[in-house]
mmCIF file of C-alpha atoms in Angstrom:
data_model
loop_
_atom_site.group_PDB
_atom_site.id
_atom_site.type_symbol
_atom_site.label_atom_id
_atom_site.label_comp_id
_atom_site.label_asym_id
_atom_site.label_seq_id
_atom_site.Cartn_x
_atom_site.Cartn_y
_atom_site.Cartn_z
ATOM 1 C CA MET A 5 -35.775 -8.016 77.791
ATOM 2 C CA ASP A 6 -32.783 -9.430 77.007
ATOM 3 C CA SER A 7 -31.121 -7.717 75.234
ATOM 4 C CA ARG A 8 -28.393 -10.393 73.275
ATOM 5 C CA GLY A 9 -29.819 -11.245 69.936
ATOM 6 C CA ILE A 10 -31.501 -7.442 68.818
ATOM 7 C CA LYS A 11 -31.593 -7.449 65.336
ATOM 8 C CA ARG A 12 -30.067 -4.141 64.142
ATOM 9 C CA ILE A 13 -34.009 -3.571 62.661
ATOM 10 C CA THR A 14 -36.692 -3.904 64.085
ATOM 11 C CA VAL A 15 -40.286 -3.582 62.578
ATOM 12 C CA PHE A 16 -43.666 -4.138 64.581
ATOM 13 C CA SER A 17 -46.712 -4.379 62.387
ATOM 14 C CA GLY A 18 -50.646 -5.129 63.696
ATOM 15 C CA HIS A 19 -54.177 -3.958 63.444
ATOM 16 C CA TYR A 20 -55.115 -0.967 63.667
ATOM 17 C CA GLY A 21 -56.060 -0.647 67.662
ATOM 18 C CA SER A 22 -53.204 -3.266 69.095
ATOM 19 C CA GLY A 23 -50.882 -0.550 70.726
ATOM 20 C CA LYS A 24 -48.285 -1.104 68.360
ATOM 21 C CA THR A 25 -47.109 2.269 68.009
ATOM 22 C CA ASN A 26 -47.007 2.641 71.841
ATOM 23 C CA VAL A 27 -44.902 -0.477 72.071
ATOM 24 C CA ALA A 28 -42.193 0.787 69.085
ATOM 25 C CA VAL A 29 -41.573 3.864 71.330
ATOM 26 C CA ASN A 30 -41.449 2.130 74.046
ATOM 27 C CA TYR A 31 -38.885 -0.324 72.622
ATOM 28 C CA ALA A 32 -36.989 2.073 71.499
ATOM 29 C CA LEU A 33 -36.753 3.861 74.369
ATOM 30 C CA TRP A 34 -35.949 0.289 75.920
ATOM 31 C CA LEU A 35 -32.744 -0.359 73.014
ATOM 32 C CA LYS A 36 -31.701 2.987 73.575
ATOM 33 C CA LYS A 37 -30.209 1.764 76.598
ATOM 34 C CA HIS A 38 -28.308 -0.569 75.030
ATOM 35 C CA LYS A 39 -27.169 0.915 71.393
ATOM 36 C CA SER A 40 -26.170 3.776 71.143
ATOM 37 C CA LYS A 41 -27.487 4.977 67.637
ATOM 38 C CA VAL A 42 -31.156 4.569 67.725
ATOM 39 C CA SER A 43 -33.762 6.049 65.191
ATOM 40 C CA ILE A 44 -37.497 5.342 65.003
ATOM 41 C CA ALA A 45 -39.277 5.478 61.587
ATOM 42 C CA ASP A 46 -43.059 6.523 62.065
ATOM 43 C CA LEU A 47 -44.815 5.214 58.544
ATOM 44 C CA ASP A 48 -48.034 5.539 59.721
ATOM 45 C CA ILE A 49 -50.149 6.224 56.486
ATOM 46 C CA VAL A 50 -53.327 5.046 58.149
ATOM 47 C CA ASN A 51 -54.046 7.660 61.151
ATOM 48 C CA PRO A 52 -51.849 10.867 61.094
ATOM 49 C CA TYR A 53 -53.520 12.332 63.765
ATOM 50 C CA PHE A 54 -52.690 9.449 66.288
ATOM 51 C CA ARG A 55 -48.906 9.272 65.388
ATOM 52 C CA THR A 56 -44.747 8.093 66.718
ATOM 53 C CA LYS A 57 -44.891 12.508 66.644
ATOM 54 C CA ASP A 58 -46.586 12.265 70.097
ATOM 55 C CA SER A 59 -43.894 11.221 71.541
ATOM 56 C CA MET A 60 -41.517 13.641 69.823
ATOM 57 C CA LYS A 61 -40.544 14.694 72.954
ATOM 58 C CA VAL A 62 -39.319 12.231 74.982
ATOM 59 C CA LEU A 63 -37.883 10.862 72.446
ATOM 60 C CA GLU A 64 -35.417 13.593 71.955
ATOM 61 C CA GLU A 65 -34.785 13.571 75.743
ATOM 62 C CA ASN A 66 -33.433 10.542 75.209
ATOM 63 C CA GLY A 67 -31.226 10.569 72.025
ATOM 64 C CA VAL A 68 -33.724 9.113 70.112
ATOM 65 C CA GLN A 69 -33.933 10.405 66.280
ATOM 66 C CA LEU A 70 -37.605 10.654 65.148
ATOM 67 C CA ILE A 71 -38.402 10.470 61.328
ATOM 68 C CA SER A 72 -41.818 11.405 60.507
ATOM 69 C CA SER A 73 -43.744 12.452 57.809
ATOM 70 C CA GLU A 74 -43.380 16.147 58.201
ATOM 71 C CA TYR A 75 -47.441 16.652 57.564
ATOM 72 C CA ALA A 76 -47.997 13.770 61.146
ATOM 73 C CA ASN A 77 -50.237 15.770 63.738
ATOM 74 C CA SER A 78 -50.832 18.294 61.337
ATOM 75 C CA ASN A 79 -54.491 18.653 60.047
ATOM 76 C CA VAL A 80 -52.797 18.048 56.560
ATOM 77 C CA ASP A 81 -53.632 14.360 55.742
ATOM 78 C CA VAL A 82 -51.231 13.282 52.898
ATOM 79 C CA PRO A 83 -49.980 9.543 52.702
ATOM 80 C CA ALA A 84 -46.366 10.967 52.351
ATOM 81 C CA LEU A 85 -43.737 9.291 53.788
ATOM 82 C CA PRO A 86 -40.355 10.355 55.230
ATOM 83 C CA ALA A 87 -37.379 10.136 52.800
ATOM 84 C CA GLU A 88 -34.968 9.687 55.821
ATOM 85 C CA THR A 89 -35.895 5.816 56.376
ATOM 86 C CA TYR A 90 -33.817 4.813 53.615
ATOM 87 C CA GLY A 91 -30.963 6.219 54.781
ATOM 88 C CA VAL A 92 -31.656 4.699 58.237
ATOM 89 C CA LEU A 93 -31.754 1.642 56.734
ATOM 90 C CA GLN A 94 -28.248 1.809 54.642
ATOM 91 C CA ASN A 95 -26.380 3.042 57.834
ATOM 92 C CA LYS A 96 -25.352 0.025 59.551
ATOM 93 C CA GLU A 97 -24.546 2.063 62.653
ATOM 94 C CA ILE A 98 -28.156 2.761 62.919
ATOM 95 C CA HIS A 99 -30.189 0.740 65.739
ATOM 96 C CA ALA A 100 -33.957 1.058 63.459
ATOM 97 C CA VAL A 101 -36.749 1.171 64.662
ATOM 98 C CA ILE A 102 -39.894 1.217 62.050
ATOM 99 C CA ASP A 103 -43.717 1.631 63.203
ATOM 100 C CA VAL A 104 -46.205 0.917 60.321
ATOM 101 C CA GLY A 105 -49.557 1.414 59.994
ATOM 102 C CA GLY A 106 -51.980 -0.452 61.508
ATOM 103 C CA ASP A 107 -53.641 -3.608 58.400
ATOM 104 C CA ASP A 108 -52.989 -4.393 55.224
ATOM 105 C CA ARG A 109 -53.520 -0.796 54.365
ATOM 106 C CA GLY A 110 -50.708 0.473 56.268
ATOM 107 C CA ALA A 111 -48.077 -1.956 55.400
ATOM 108 C CA LEU A 112 -48.241 -1.170 51.686
ATOM 109 C CA ALA A 113 -45.991 1.510 53.166
ATOM 110 C CA LEU A 114 -43.544 -0.902 54.817
ATOM 111 C CA GLY A 115 -43.692 -2.745 51.299
ATOM 112 C CA ARG A 116 -41.680 -0.100 49.678
ATOM 113 C CA TYR A 117 -38.474 -0.535 52.199
ATOM 114 C CA SER A 118 -39.299 -4.753 51.829
ATOM 115 C CA ASP A 119 -36.444 -4.861 49.856
ATOM 116 C CA ALA A 120 -34.040 -3.057 51.592
ATOM 117 C CA ILE A 121 -34.991 -4.788 54.649
ATOM 118 C CA LEU A 122 -34.600 -7.931 53.390
ATOM 119 C CA GLU A 123 -31.418 -7.423 51.797
ATOM 120 C CA ASP A 124 -29.744 -6.478 55.131
ATOM 121 C CA GLY A 125 -31.334 -9.524 56.485
ATOM 122 C CA ASP A 126 -31.057 -8.332 60.496
ATOM 123 C CA TYR A 127 -33.957 -8.034 61.225
ATOM 124 C CA GLU A 128 -37.311 -8.418 63.254
ATOM 125 C CA LEU A 129 -40.879 -7.983 61.881
ATOM 126 C CA LEU A 130 -43.421 -8.211 65.139
ATOM 127 C CA PHE A 131 -46.784 -8.618 64.821
ATOM 128 C CA VAL A 132 -48.341 -7.126 67.400
ATOM 129 C CA ILE A 133 -51.844 -8.857 69.276
ATOM 130 C CA ASN A 134 -54.390 -7.618 70.942
ATOM 131 C CA LYS A 135 -57.193 -10.405 72.045
ATOM 132 C CA TYR A 136 -59.556 -7.187 73.516
ATOM 133 C CA ARG A 137 -59.758 -6.046 70.297
ATOM 134 C CA PRO A 138 -62.823 -6.697 68.687
ATOM 135 C CA LEU A 139 -61.529 -7.964 65.307
ATOM 136 C CA THR A 140 -58.829 -9.987 67.153
ATOM 137 C CA ARG A 141 -60.258 -11.644 69.513
ATOM 138 C CA ASN A 142 -60.084 -15.259 68.728
ATOM 139 C CA THR A 143 -56.881 -16.330 67.332
ATOM 140 C CA ASP A 144 -58.415 -17.528 62.948
ATOM 141 C CA MET A 145 -59.545 -13.446 62.948
ATOM 142 C CA THR A 146 -56.435 -12.840 64.858
ATOM 143 C CA LEU A 147 -54.214 -15.303 61.657
ATOM 144 C CA GLU A 148 -56.158 -13.604 59.104
ATOM 145 C CA ILE A 149 -54.930 -10.321 59.538
ATOM 146 C CA MET A 150 -51.468 -11.539 59.669
ATOM 147 C CA ALA A 151 -52.151 -12.933 56.938
ATOM 148 C CA GLU A 152 -53.276 -9.966 54.788
ATOM 149 C CA ILE A 153 -50.189 -7.738 55.962
ATOM 150 C CA GLU A 154 -47.962 -10.265 55.093
ATOM 151 C CA ASN A 155 -49.248 -10.107 52.108
ATOM 152 C CA ALA A 156 -49.104 -5.951 51.457
ATOM 153 C CA CYS A 157 -45.628 -5.835 52.852
ATOM 154 C CA HIS A 158 -43.515 -8.975 50.852
ATOM 155 C CA MET A 159 -42.069 -9.707 54.058
ATOM 156 C CA LYS A 160 -43.076 -12.612 56.841
ATOM 157 C CA PHE A 161 -43.281 -11.689 60.109
ATOM 158 C CA THR A 162 -40.577 -12.978 62.582
ATOM 159 C CA GLY A 163 -42.107 -13.207 65.911
ATOM 160 C CA ILE A 164 -45.399 -12.016 67.949
ATOM 161 C CA VAL A 165 -45.989 -8.798 70.928
ATOM 162 C CA ASN A 166 -48.314 -9.718 72.812
ATOM 163 C CA ASP A 167 -49.274 -6.304 73.922
ATOM 164 C CA SER A 168 -53.667 -7.329 74.572
ATOM 165 C CA ASN A 169 -54.771 -4.632 77.080
ATOM 166 C CA ILE A 170 -57.540 -2.452 78.206
ATOM 167 C CA GLY A 171 -56.459 0.322 78.330
ATOM 168 C CA ASP A 172 -56.276 1.670 82.086
ATOM 169 C CA GLU A 173 -58.479 -0.917 83.424
ATOM 170 C CA THR A 174 -55.933 -3.703 82.384
ATOM 171 C CA THR A 175 -55.795 -5.988 85.377
ATOM 172 C CA ALA A 176 -52.954 -8.435 85.879
ATOM 173 C CA GLU A 177 -55.390 -11.333 85.348
ATOM 174 C CA ASP A 178 -56.120 -9.449 81.761
ATOM 175 C CA VAL A 179 -52.772 -10.379 80.563
ATOM 176 C CA LEU A 180 -53.061 -13.818 82.424
ATOM 177 C CA ASN A 181 -55.800 -14.202 80.944
ATOM 178 C CA SER A 182 -54.344 -13.542 76.947
ATOM 179 C CA LEU A 183 -50.988 -16.100 77.398
ATOM 180 C CA SER A 184 -53.805 -19.193 75.907
ATOM 181 C CA TYR A 185 -54.571 -16.756 72.726
ATOM 182 C CA ALA A 186 -51.256 -15.591 72.262
ATOM 183 C CA SER A 187 -49.429 -19.294 72.622
ATOM 184 C CA GLU A 188 -52.366 -20.218 70.394
ATOM 185 C CA VAL A 189 -51.471 -17.410 67.973
ATOM 186 C CA SER A 190 -47.388 -18.039 68.591
ATOM 187 C CA GLU A 191 -48.120 -22.042 67.508
ATOM 188 C CA ARG A 192 -49.892 -21.507 65.054
ATOM 189 C CA ALA A 193 -48.018 -18.819 63.220
ATOM 190 C CA GLY A 194 -44.870 -21.160 63.612
ATOM 191 C CA ILE A 195 -43.191 -18.074 65.119
ATOM 192 C CA PRO A 196 -42.175 -17.350 68.644
ATOM 193 C CA ILE A 197 -43.992 -14.512 71.071
ATOM 194 C CA LYS A 198 -40.941 -12.496 71.532
ATOM 195 C CA MET A 199 -42.287 -9.704 74.395
ATOM 196 C CA THR A 200 -45.192 -9.092 76.306
ATOM 197 C CA ALA A 201 -46.012 -5.299 77.142
ATOM 198 C CA VAL A 202 -47.458 -4.848 79.981
ATOM 199 C CA LYS A 203 -47.950 -1.239 82.127
ATOM 200 C CA CYS A 204 -45.244 0.083 84.473
ATOM 201 C CA ASP A 205 -47.759 -0.562 87.184
ATOM 202 C CA LEU A 206 -48.179 -4.509 86.078
ATOM 203 C CA TYR A 207 -44.751 -5.327 85.703
ATOM 204 C CA ASP A 208 -44.469 -6.844 89.604
ATOM 205 C CA LYS A 209 -46.764 -8.620 89.751
ATOM 206 C CA LEU A 210 -46.660 -10.560 86.450
ATOM 207 C CA SER A 211 -42.288 -10.928 85.939
ATOM 208 C CA ASP A 212 -42.581 -13.695 87.862
ATOM 209 C CA LYS A 213 -44.831 -15.806 85.451
ATOM 210 C CA ILE A 214 -43.984 -14.646 82.070
ATOM 211 C CA GLU A 215 -41.011 -14.802 80.154
ATOM 212 C CA ASN A 216 -40.057 -11.934 78.338
ATOM 213 C CA LEU A 217 -41.957 -8.841 79.793
ATOM 214 C CA MET A 218 -41.608 -5.015 78.765
ATOM 215 C CA PRO A 219 -42.833 -2.820 81.187
ATOM 216 C CA ILE A 220 -44.812 0.040 79.375
ATOM 217 C CA GLU A 221 -45.483 3.828 80.093
ATOM 218 C CA LEU A 222 -48.248 5.579 78.088
ATOM 219 C CA TYR A 223 -46.227 8.200 75.224
ATOM 220 C CA VAL A 224 -48.694 8.409 72.280
ATOM 221 C CA ARG A 225 -52.036 10.801 73.197
ATOM 222 C CA GLN A 226 -55.166 8.441 73.527
ATOM 223 C CA SER A 227 -58.961 9.031 73.011
ATOM 224 C CA TRP A 228 -60.297 5.718 74.300
ATOM 225 C CA ALA A 229 -62.041 4.721 70.889
ATOM 226 C CA GLU A 230 -59.087 3.811 68.968
ATOM 227 C CA ARG A 231 -56.658 3.431 72.896
ATOM 228 C CA ASN A 232 -53.105 2.659 72.441
ATOM 229 C CA GLU A 233 -52.373 3.101 68.464
#
């Protein structure tokens, strides 16, 4: 990926199970290679058991600050949002990555911070899509989810992340077969494809075929009922 044009605030949202949490963690780790102060905030109030906090160790080892609810990965199901998020948004020295819960319900949490993000102006709101999930398998369904999220968070998406995958079984052909789908979503939504996320072992096979390719490791705990969320 190109480090030019990095925004200070990058928000990842998408359908439940799209893989946005793992994308957000990988992006935060990549971002730390280019910026001195990086924080990632977990605003997932939809699924408190499958969270950015799964990656706490690797984030800490790489100097990325993790902000999450004290109840994340516990047996307490409380939709509590971390108060520190406001501080990160207001501190211009910090590059912030925000992981928003799936669907419009999760996006309601982002709505609490939307005024601060819009006022700052230096942000991306990225829509993570996955052709191989049941409720986003075609463009019409995907755009419907997109509109629901935008209405819930009172913000418009600025770009798309194509994270079409079927977990460990994903092949280079699977990724290539998703490109026309991602392009159609991009064209109809009127926003660009900012990156295509692929497993690291597929990167060399696809690097000369796809622009803005982001190789990702799996840093988030998974069970294949909810893989890559």
